[in-house]
Amino acid sequence: MNLLALKMLIGDRAKYLGIISGLCFASLLIVQQMGIFFGFLSLTSSALARVPEARLWVADPDVRFIGDSRPMLDNMLLRVRSVPGVAWAIPYYNGNLRARLPDGRGETCSVVGIDDASLIGGPHPSNMIEGTVENLRMSDSIIIDQRTAQTMFAVRENPSDPNSPRRPIRVGETIELNDQRATIVGICKTLLQLQGEATVFTTFNRAIKFAPAERRRTSFILAAPNEGVDVRQLCQDIKSATGMLAMTPQEFQDKTWNFFVFEGGFGVFFGITVLFGVVIGVGIAGQMFYNFVTDNLRYFAILKAMGSGASRLVQMVILQATVAGLMGWALGMGLASGFGYLVRDSDQILFEIPPVLFGGSLVLILMISWLSAMMSMRTVIRLDPATVFK
Amino acid sequence: MKPVSTKTNLAVECRGVTKSYGKGDAKVHALRGVDISIGVGELLMLVGPSGCGKTTLISVIAGILDRDGGECRVFGHDYMQMSGRERTRWRGKTIGFVFQSFNLLPTLSAAENVAVPLLINGHSRSRAISKAKDVLARVGLGDRWKSLPSQLSGGQQQRVAIARALVHDPKLIVCDEPTSALDHETGHRVMELFREVAVGEDRALVVVTHDARIFEFADRIARMDDGHIESIEDKKRSVGTSSITSVQ
């Protein structure tokens, strides 16, 4: 009977394609928009992913997300280091500065200041395209990312001609950061940041030298626990000892995501898009499925007259809806993945399909299919087999 | 009205069956106390003008429509004493249907269409298809088992429908205008086929028809009008001079 149900579904090509198209479109809309949303969330917390060595992030208690840098006093580093269970703690600077390029143009850039001694927080050696992270030990040195070198920091070949073609800035060239000399000693690949601005890596002490003089200069403190020390307990201990907020990277990511989803309004924005996907899916697929069942009522009545119970017919309709849902979801997921492939190198869009989106979209599309089936289920259940003779 | 006997040599025994549709002024009395018996091994034709209650009567006999009053037993079973599920299951095993417009599922092959009653009764697909092919061979369509209904002529489609009605060896076959969509010659062949393969010692057939050209295939002809059986003509009693019994 299951095969019979499927043949009934697939045999009516026009309606089958209509149902699949509706579900595919809904799936595409949901997965594509949510893929962008998850990519966006990844961007918001990309700084966390850049420092996998850090097991703890210590920040000002009022920090709402990773980009919300609220500098702490420099002595906070020593206070964190003094908390029992802390294996190491290093300062981390994150701030926006104005760069002046060799051709005289100005460009805002995000300066990341990493620990002078350990260079933790800098680009991973495997991500270095030119130079090495150790080059940061040279005086006035900075490392910039490839995207920055090729776009934001690209210099005019003829500095006096505003229309002159631009070329990527090169290792060895010098720029000014807040009127202070900075020499490019390396070019790396790095994760895209939310604002998409130029990214400059340097040491912490050099970063605070570049930055305008302030009493509070440490954006974050990165730390790790001693072996066997519970990270969450250590977070509590640091909080008690310093009054600062200590979080695991996961907690900081959740905090950042919560900010953008709930306070930043992005949850509502993308939620509305997903809702549109559901409404469109139910609208198109539901209507088509209802028509499909209505057109087949005569055959359902025959099956009922011949001895099929209502529950068997309901099973058939649910099977038809499930298969249509799976097909529509798979096609939509395929198209959305194709979109992701096309934008894989984009500087503007980061597209991600995490497992939760993969599974969640499947559940959502199946629910749309079943909802569509339920719209016509009542007709099948109440179907009078005596109609076979009418 | 005599009470219904429970003897099993009768396939169908109905006494005083009534059925109406609608309410109030719009109420239509489709059956106004129908008495009829159909013996095992018999082919009974129900004839009469449109709206006389023929279809309602076979629907009641087939158990797909509830009667309002009277008694009706099919092979000794009264549908009104069965639960909905029991009735559906019993109908699936006991009754075969042939419809006016064939009502074959258009997306299924001939063999799959024929196999439907077996699948409903829980047979495996391979066994059902195998038996369906055998029955298709009996109705002369052994080589067309893969064909879709749209690839078959009207007569062939009705033969598939007959095979579908026979495949699960039902005790009672109800046919609604089985020849009305067919030309005279094809209709004749279909009825010959019915007599050949469907009528047997342990099976009864009820055929609703307007088609006088097939009356010769009936054992008895029950004429209905306005919800009553007006007369029953027994064609078996004597060849050429059939007897007519007035019921009213």
XYZ file of C-alpha atoms in Angstrom:
638
model
C 0.000 0.000 0.000
C 2.961 2.292 0.644
C 4.235 1.831 -2.881
C 0.720 2.440 -4.129
C 0.627 5.712 -2.170
C 3.939 6.770 -3.670
C 2.845 5.870 -7.186
C -0.295 7.938 -6.669
C 1.903 10.855 -5.604
C 4.583 10.600 -8.255
C 2.219 9.571 -11.026
C 0.560 12.977 -11.066
C 3.676 14.724 -12.318
C 2.330 18.268 -12.489
C 0.985 18.280 -8.950
C 3.981 16.393 -7.621
C 6.345 18.969 -9.099
C 4.137 21.749 -7.737
C 4.244 20.316 -4.221
C 7.989 19.665 -4.420
C 8.619 23.159 -5.813
C 6.714 24.779 -2.972
C 8.577 22.790 -0.348
C 11.894 23.260 -2.154
C 11.384 27.014 -2.275
C 10.462 27.097 1.408
C 13.483 24.952 2.232
C 15.783 27.121 0.110
C 14.490 30.299 1.707
C 14.835 28.943 5.224
C 18.258 27.309 4.763
C 19.745 30.146 2.711
C 18.615 32.855 5.111
C 19.524 30.858 8.192
C 22.874 29.933 6.591
C 23.617 33.629 6.223
C 22.380 34.175 9.766
C 24.694 31.499 11.159
C 27.534 32.899 9.051
C 26.773 36.301 10.482
C 26.843 34.900 14.009
C 30.202 33.297 13.260
C 31.506 36.677 12.137
C 30.389 38.274 15.366
C 32.551 35.868 17.340
C 35.393 35.243 14.886
C 37.884 36.857 17.296
C 37.221 34.018 19.735
C 38.035 31.416 17.104
C 41.328 33.176 16.371
C 42.690 32.344 19.822
C 42.034 28.649 20.415
C 44.681 28.574 23.181
C 42.583 30.793 25.453
C 40.391 28.695 27.764
C 39.151 31.796 29.575
C 38.305 35.329 28.573
C 38.293 37.967 31.287
C 36.423 41.160 30.471
C 34.728 44.143 31.991
C 31.438 43.016 33.584
C 29.453 45.307 31.300
C 30.789 43.788 28.079
C 27.878 42.664 25.890
C 29.720 41.068 22.983
C 33.264 40.487 21.786
C 33.467 43.705 19.827
C 32.204 45.693 22.800
C 35.661 46.420 24.136
C 35.624 48.107 27.568
C 39.259 48.358 28.594
C 40.434 47.412 32.053
C 43.296 48.756 34.136
C 46.655 47.179 33.281
C 47.093 45.845 36.825
C 44.055 43.622 36.291
C 46.379 41.237 34.464
C 48.450 40.742 37.620
C 45.317 40.213 39.714
C 44.082 37.506 37.351
C 47.486 35.833 37.353
C 47.355 35.755 41.151
C 44.133 33.741 41.272
C 44.935 30.145 42.318
C 44.462 27.708 39.436
C 45.441 30.147 36.697
C 48.244 28.611 34.620
C 48.868 31.696 32.564
C 47.168 34.984 31.691
C 48.056 37.419 28.937
C 46.753 40.813 27.849
C 44.818 41.294 24.648
C 44.172 44.584 22.922
C 41.397 45.177 20.435
C 40.656 48.660 19.147
C 40.060 50.703 16.044
C 42.770 53.078 14.874
C 43.244 55.337 11.881
C 45.927 54.177 9.436
C 47.652 56.415 6.914
C 48.792 54.495 3.855
C 51.935 55.157 1.738
C 49.826 56.920 -0.917
C 48.461 59.299 1.697
C 44.990 57.779 2.018
C 43.482 57.148 5.422
C 41.752 53.891 6.416
C 40.221 52.715 9.674
C 41.581 49.424 10.873
C 41.057 47.002 13.700
C 44.264 46.580 15.669
C 44.763 43.362 17.599
C 47.488 43.488 20.219
C 48.755 40.057 21.264
C 51.021 38.966 24.088
C 54.576 40.192 23.430
C 56.246 37.128 24.896
C 54.131 34.188 23.764
C 52.543 35.780 20.667
C 49.349 33.889 21.596
C 46.393 35.414 19.771
C 48.330 36.068 16.588
C 47.795 34.385 13.217
C 48.359 30.641 13.194
C 51.673 29.798 11.472
C 49.793 27.780 8.857
C 47.847 30.922 7.967
C 50.947 33.003 7.257
C 51.227 33.799 3.538
C 54.355 35.915 3.828
C 56.672 36.300 6.800
C 56.289 34.629 10.186
C 54.491 35.521 13.387
C 57.913 35.864 15.067
C 58.593 38.851 12.805
C 56.376 40.772 15.215
C 59.378 40.868 17.556
C 61.017 43.343 15.151
C 60.573 47.005 15.949
C 57.432 48.792 14.689
C 56.279 45.561 13.094
C 52.730 44.684 12.128
C 51.132 41.798 10.261
C 48.109 42.453 8.102
C 45.654 40.015 6.605
C 45.533 39.221 2.918
C 42.140 40.853 2.381
C 43.435 44.046 3.975
C 46.565 43.989 1.812
C 44.597 43.513 -1.385
C 41.683 45.861 -0.773
C 41.609 48.364 2.087
C 45.397 48.907 2.244
C 45.959 48.579 -1.531
C 47.979 51.644 -2.596
C 47.739 53.796 -5.694
C 50.552 53.174 -8.140
C 50.679 56.904 -8.735
C 49.959 58.521 -5.368
C 49.215 61.925 -6.908
C 46.522 60.535 -9.241
C 43.278 59.626 -7.429
C 42.227 57.485 -10.402
C 45.458 55.567 -10.571
C 45.098 51.772 -10.383
C 45.853 50.243 -7.008
C 48.188 47.424 -6.124
C 48.287 45.295 -2.971
C 50.458 46.686 -0.241
C 53.595 44.594 0.269
C 55.741 43.275 3.099
C 58.402 45.841 3.940
C 56.208 48.854 3.249
C 55.467 51.297 5.996
C 52.208 52.849 7.108
C 51.316 55.160 9.979
C 49.052 54.137 12.822
C 47.919 57.124 14.808
C 50.904 59.028 13.350
C 53.362 56.368 14.415
C 55.439 54.302 12.063
C 54.411 50.693 11.479
C 56.202 48.314 9.133
C 54.444 45.405 7.503
C 56.428 42.245 8.304
C 53.928 39.621 7.295
C 50.678 38.878 5.478
C 48.297 36.267 6.764
C 44.904 34.717 6.174
C 42.413 35.367 8.898
C 38.730 34.983 9.619
C 36.445 37.673 8.285
C 35.306 40.126 10.951
C 31.795 41.422 11.373
C 32.486 44.951 10.233
C 34.832 43.710 7.520
C 37.430 46.365 8.346
C 41.180 46.051 7.817
C 42.852 43.804 10.385
C 46.286 44.574 11.817
C 48.149 42.308 14.242
C 50.902 43.600 16.482
C 52.175 43.021 20.000
C 50.186 44.258 22.979
C 52.782 46.813 24.078
C 53.142 48.164 20.582
C 49.353 48.322 20.173
C 48.939 50.446 23.292
C 51.780 52.639 22.037
C 49.891 53.119 18.735
C 46.631 53.796 20.558
C 45.795 57.178 22.093
C 47.031 57.407 25.683
C 44.459 56.020 28.122
C 44.560 54.799 31.701
C 42.623 51.655 30.850
C 44.228 49.819 27.968
C 43.676 46.106 28.341
C 40.632 45.085 26.297
C 40.579 41.453 27.459
C 42.733 39.088 29.435
C 43.180 35.621 27.992
C 43.943 32.845 30.444
C 44.181 29.097 30.882
C 43.690 26.951 33.989
C 46.215 24.661 35.534
C 45.799 21.016 34.673
C 42.928 19.455 36.614
C 41.338 22.785 37.487
C 37.671 23.108 36.617
C 37.302 25.983 34.152
C 33.876 27.023 35.346
C 35.002 27.077 38.956
C 38.022 29.122 37.947
C 35.717 31.603 36.195
C 33.868 32.021 39.488
C 37.117 32.422 41.408
C 38.387 35.109 39.022
C 35.067 36.889 39.252
C 35.221 36.813 43.068
C 38.823 37.939 43.190
C 38.720 40.698 40.557
C 35.107 41.673 40.070
C 35.628 41.093 36.372
C 33.638 38.789 34.133
C 35.415 35.511 33.350
C 33.954 33.313 30.641
C 34.816 30.255 28.638
C 35.008 30.924 24.874
C 31.657 29.120 24.514
C 30.059 31.348 27.131
C 31.501 34.446 25.503
C 30.242 33.251 22.121
C 26.767 32.629 23.575
C 26.823 36.094 25.143
C 27.841 37.627 21.828
C 25.237 35.679 19.879
C 22.522 36.498 22.403
C 23.337 40.150 22.040
C 23.053 40.110 18.246
C 20.020 37.807 18.160
C 17.956 39.425 20.901
C 19.289 42.934 21.461
C 20.659 43.621 18.017
C 17.333 42.768 16.359
C 18.878 40.245 13.990
C 16.855 37.402 15.496
C 13.633 39.187 14.634
C 14.874 40.045 11.151
C 15.925 36.518 10.266
C 13.009 35.038 12.205
C 10.606 36.947 9.976
C 12.368 35.566 6.911
C 12.068 32.026 8.237
C 8.416 32.676 9.023
C 7.962 33.808 5.423
C 9.554 30.559 4.307
C 7.115 28.581 6.430
C 4.128 30.620 5.262
C 5.162 30.287 1.621
C 5.813 26.580 2.095
C 2.465 25.957 3.735
C 0.745 28.259 1.256
C 2.093 26.704 -1.914
C 2.681 23.123 -0.824
C -0.450 23.043 1.307
C -2.627 24.255 -1.525
C -1.044 21.878 -4.021
C -1.244 18.962 -1.627
C -4.855 19.730 -0.824
C -5.632 19.790 -4.548
C -3.728 16.557 -5.010
C -5.715 14.803 -2.272
C -8.992 16.300 -3.502
C -8.281 15.090 -7.023
C -7.560 11.644 -5.661
C -10.584 11.467 -3.360
C -12.347 9.268 -5.865
C -9.519 6.748 -5.643
C -9.342 7.014 -1.873
C -13.089 6.293 -1.829
C -12.504 3.207 -3.985
C -9.806 1.998 -1.619
C -12.138 2.634 1.300
C -14.956 0.716 -0.389
C -12.565 -2.143 -1.109
C -11.672 -2.472 2.551
C -9.024 0.125 3.376
C -9.698 1.667 6.756
C -9.486 5.415 7.308
C -6.296 4.943 9.322
C -4.638 3.181 6.369
C -5.617 6.042 4.074
C -4.294 8.562 6.581
C -1.024 6.627 6.674
C -0.865 6.824 2.883
C -1.433 10.586 2.920
C 1.192 11.057 5.640
C 3.655 8.950 3.662
C 2.975 11.020 0.557
C 3.487 14.228 2.552
C 6.678 12.891 4.129
C 8.202 11.847 0.818
C 7.256 15.172 -0.764
C 8.744 16.950 2.257
C 11.995 14.996 2.065
C 12.308 15.620 -1.659
C 11.539 19.328 -1.308
C 13.932 19.681 1.617
C 16.732 17.840 -0.186
C 16.343 19.990 -3.288
C 16.170 23.191 -1.245
C 19.177 22.131 0.815
C 21.052 21.325 -2.395
C 20.265 24.728 -3.885
C 21.180 26.498 -0.655
C 24.455 24.556 -0.524
C 25.088 25.615 -4.113
C 24.570 29.205 -3.022
C 27.034 28.638 -0.197
C 29.548 27.241 -2.661
C 29.169 30.270 -4.922
C 29.787 32.731 -2.085
C 32.528 30.691 -0.395
C 35.201 33.270 -1.247
C 33.012 36.303 -0.684
C 34.227 39.074 1.600
C 30.682 40.158 2.261
C 28.861 36.921 3.091
C 29.877 34.086 5.324
C 27.504 31.180 4.739
C 27.324 28.265 7.157
C 25.084 25.229 7.446
C 25.734 23.890 10.955
C 24.198 20.534 11.969
C 21.423 22.323 13.837
C 20.335 24.064 10.614
C 20.613 20.814 8.670
C 18.400 18.951 11.138
C 16.202 21.899 12.063
C 15.301 22.734 8.475
C 14.446 19.075 7.836
C 12.106 19.029 10.835
C 10.567 22.346 9.792
C 9.958 21.227 6.195
C 8.491 17.929 7.371
C 6.206 19.871 9.693
C 5.132 22.053 6.776
C 4.428 18.893 4.761
C 2.465 17.299 7.566
C 0.562 20.518 8.152
C -0.284 20.521 4.445
C -1.398 16.909 4.736
C -3.521 17.699 7.765
C -5.386 20.318 5.752
C -6.734 17.534 3.576
C -6.750 14.736 6.142
C -10.231 15.484 7.429
C -11.650 15.068 3.936
C -10.041 11.639 3.648
C -11.165 10.524 7.103
C -14.754 11.608 6.513
C -14.811 10.298 2.967
C -17.975 8.331 2.265
C -17.139 5.117 0.392
C -20.643 5.169 -1.090
C -19.445 7.955 -3.401
C -17.827 5.254 -5.553
C -21.212 4.590 -7.142
C -22.035 8.259 -7.745
C -42.330 -8.460 6.135
C -40.885 -11.889 6.835
C -37.881 -12.096 9.114
C -34.576 -12.696 7.418
C -33.438 -16.303 7.498
C -29.896 -17.040 8.512
C -29.447 -19.920 6.067
C -26.189 -19.579 4.228
C -27.436 -20.803 0.822
C -28.552 -17.242 0.315
C -25.863 -14.742 -0.463
C -28.067 -11.753 0.269
C -31.377 -11.576 2.031
C -33.010 -8.195 2.588
C -36.425 -7.557 4.101
C -38.140 -4.198 4.346
C -34.939 -2.222 3.774
C -35.470 1.514 3.904
C -33.071 4.345 3.266
C -33.629 8.055 2.930
C -31.428 11.055 2.319
C -31.797 14.608 3.594
C -34.079 16.055 6.220
C -37.438 17.768 6.444
C -38.954 18.860 3.153
C -35.775 17.891 1.333
C -35.995 14.281 2.522
C -35.814 11.762 -0.283
C -36.866 8.163 0.283
C -34.467 6.146 -1.837
C -35.553 2.724 -0.575
C -39.100 2.222 0.693
C -39.019 -1.292 2.065
C -37.086 -3.457 -0.331
C -37.400 -7.244 -0.093
C -34.900 -9.205 -2.112
C -32.918 -12.410 -1.906
C -29.937 -13.402 -3.974
C -28.827 -16.990 -4.020
C -25.286 -18.248 -4.063
C -24.219 -18.912 -7.664
C -26.734 -16.444 -9.010
C -26.338 -13.396 -11.246
C -29.045 -10.911 -10.395
C -29.573 -7.763 -12.394
C -31.152 -4.709 -10.825
C -32.858 -2.581 -13.442
C -35.053 0.455 -13.372
C -35.173 4.149 -14.180
C -32.638 6.615 -12.847
C -33.265 7.540 -9.228
C -35.283 4.409 -8.475
C -32.837 3.319 -5.752
C -30.695 0.704 -7.530
C -27.391 2.243 -6.554
C -28.562 2.845 -2.996
C -29.593 -0.795 -2.741
C -26.242 -2.188 -3.925
C -24.478 0.291 -1.642
C -26.466 -1.093 1.298
C -25.812 -4.673 0.161
C -22.087 -3.909 -0.221
C -21.966 -2.412 3.258
C -20.785 1.008 2.190
C -24.059 2.684 3.124
C -26.077 2.233 6.311
C -29.741 1.371 5.935
C -32.313 3.246 8.002
C -34.570 0.275 8.669
C -35.385 -3.298 7.784
C -33.073 -6.253 7.813
C -30.303 -7.236 5.481
C -27.893 -10.126 5.768
C -24.999 -10.868 3.471
C -23.836 -14.455 3.852
C -25.588 -14.426 7.197
C -23.856 -11.289 8.452
C -25.679 -8.124 9.378
C -23.508 -5.015 8.891
C -25.415 -3.161 11.569
C -24.080 -5.607 14.142
C -20.478 -5.031 13.110
C -18.178 -2.235 14.180
C -16.978 0.120 11.461
C -13.568 -1.543 11.420
C -15.045 -5.071 11.264
C -17.318 -4.065 8.449
C -14.467 -2.513 6.473
C -12.334 -5.616 6.945
C -15.186 -7.964 6.097
C -16.022 -5.940 3.007
C -12.385 -6.107 1.907
C -12.397 -9.886 2.083
C -15.935 -10.672 0.934
C -16.947 -8.166 -1.710
C -15.612 -7.310 -5.131
C -16.526 -4.114 -6.928
C -16.872 -3.253 -10.602
C -17.671 0.345 -11.419
C -19.310 2.095 -14.330
C -16.237 4.127 -15.244
C -13.806 1.332 -14.326
C -12.192 3.517 -11.652
C -8.727 2.101 -12.161
C -5.956 4.044 -10.492
C -4.334 5.821 -13.446
C -0.780 5.752 -12.105
C -0.744 2.008 -11.471
C -0.141 -0.723 -14.018
C -2.879 -3.236 -14.795
C -1.297 -5.816 -12.473
C -0.901 -3.277 -9.671
C -4.520 -2.221 -10.047
C -5.650 -5.816 -9.869
C -3.417 -6.440 -6.852
C -4.996 -3.625 -4.797
C -7.608 -5.782 -2.967
C -4.887 -8.279 -2.034
C -2.633 -5.510 -0.748
C -5.523 -4.128 1.281
C -5.986 -7.607 2.756
C -2.367 -7.697 3.832
C -0.780 -9.865 1.135
C 2.838 -9.224 0.260
C 3.426 -7.179 -2.865
C 5.204 -9.965 -4.743
C 2.467 -12.478 -3.977
C -0.251 -9.975 -4.835
C 1.315 -9.088 -8.171
C 1.873 -12.737 -9.007
C -1.761 -13.593 -8.342
C -2.892 -10.462 -10.178
C -0.988 -11.617 -13.256
C -2.717 -15.006 -13.086
C -6.152 -13.411 -12.910
C -5.278 -11.005 -15.725
C -4.390 -14.054 -17.800
C -7.814 -15.518 -17.024
C -9.501 -12.408 -18.398
C -7.291 -12.465 -21.502
C -4.875 -9.710 -20.542
C -1.896 -11.784 -19.503
C 0.393 -9.893 -21.834
C -0.812 -6.432 -20.790
C -0.026 -6.593 -17.077
C 2.488 -3.776 -17.299
C 0.169 -1.414 -19.190
C -1.228 1.682 -17.566
C -5.009 2.151 -17.796
C -4.475 4.957 -20.313
C -2.766 2.449 -22.621
C -5.768 0.116 -22.620
C -9.063 0.279 -24.508
C -12.349 0.687 -22.632
C -13.097 -3.029 -22.879
C -9.636 -3.943 -21.674
C -9.949 -1.543 -18.760
C -13.232 -3.142 -17.745
C -11.588 -6.567 -17.939
C -8.879 -5.269 -15.608
C -11.646 -4.014 -13.308
C -13.270 -7.457 -13.397
C -9.930 -9.066 -12.600
C -9.596 -6.655 -9.678
C -13.048 -7.644 -8.436
C -12.129 -11.335 -8.633
C -8.544 -11.454 -7.468
C -9.270 -11.909 -3.766
C -11.967 -14.541 -4.387
C -14.858 -12.516 -2.983
C -18.183 -14.201 -2.284
C -20.205 -11.310 -3.632
C -19.461 -9.047 -6.571
C -21.395 -5.828 -7.019
C -21.266 -4.148 -10.417
C -22.553 -0.731 -11.217
C -23.381 -0.304 -14.909
C -20.435 -2.442 -16.029
C -21.227 -2.133 -19.727
C -22.596 1.377 -20.032
C -19.260 2.835 -21.102
C -18.692 0.084 -23.655
C -19.982 -0.541 -27.137
C -22.448 -3.378 -27.680
C -19.930 -5.978 -28.773
C -17.439 -5.180 -26.018
C -20.234 -5.099 -23.450
C -21.358 -8.501 -24.603
C -17.849 -9.879 -24.291
C -17.476 -8.412 -20.825
C -20.693 -10.103 -19.710
C -19.598 -13.380 -21.240
C -16.429 -13.033 -19.258
C -18.463 -12.389 -16.131
C -20.407 -15.562 -16.679
C -17.243 -17.501 -17.408
C -15.027 -16.421 -14.587
C -17.147 -14.672 -11.977
C -20.269 -16.719 -11.509
C -19.632 -19.822 -9.495
C -21.217 -22.111 -6.983
C -19.904 -20.140 -4.064
C -20.284 -16.653 -5.421
C -23.122 -14.265 -6.235
C -23.219 -11.268 -8.550
C -25.429 -8.219 -8.401
C -25.340 -6.091 -11.524
C -27.021 -2.710 -11.714
C -27.705 -1.859 -15.330
C -29.797 0.092 -17.768
C -28.441 -1.891 -20.651
C -31.222 -4.174 -21.955
C -28.772 -5.805 -24.345
C -27.151 -7.698 -21.500
C -30.323 -8.889 -19.763
C -29.834 -12.296 -21.362
C -26.888 -12.919 -19.048
C -28.985 -12.607 -15.877
C -30.383 -15.479 -13.857
C -32.990 -13.119 -12.462
C -33.856 -9.515 -13.167
C -35.268 -7.362 -10.387
C -37.092 -4.282 -11.656
C -37.079 -1.345 -9.302
C -39.105 1.811 -9.264
C -39.478 4.531 -6.677
C -37.563 2.661 -3.999
C -39.408 -0.665 -4.427
C -38.751 -3.940 -6.189
C -41.670 -3.982 -8.625
C -41.124 -7.401 -10.124
C -38.575 -10.149 -10.338
C -38.150 -12.011 -13.601
C -36.683 -15.472 -13.299
C -34.792 -16.199 -16.514
C -33.568 -19.617 -15.371
C -36.946 -21.292 -15.033
C -37.531 -21.725 -18.711
C -35.601 -20.782 -21.757
C -37.521 -18.321 -23.943
C -40.514 -17.996 -21.600
C -39.209 -16.539 -18.433
C -41.577 -16.117 -15.533
C -42.297 -12.750 -13.964
C -43.370 -12.479 -10.354
C -44.942 -9.266 -9.254
C -43.735 -8.302 -5.854
C -46.365 -5.701 -5.028
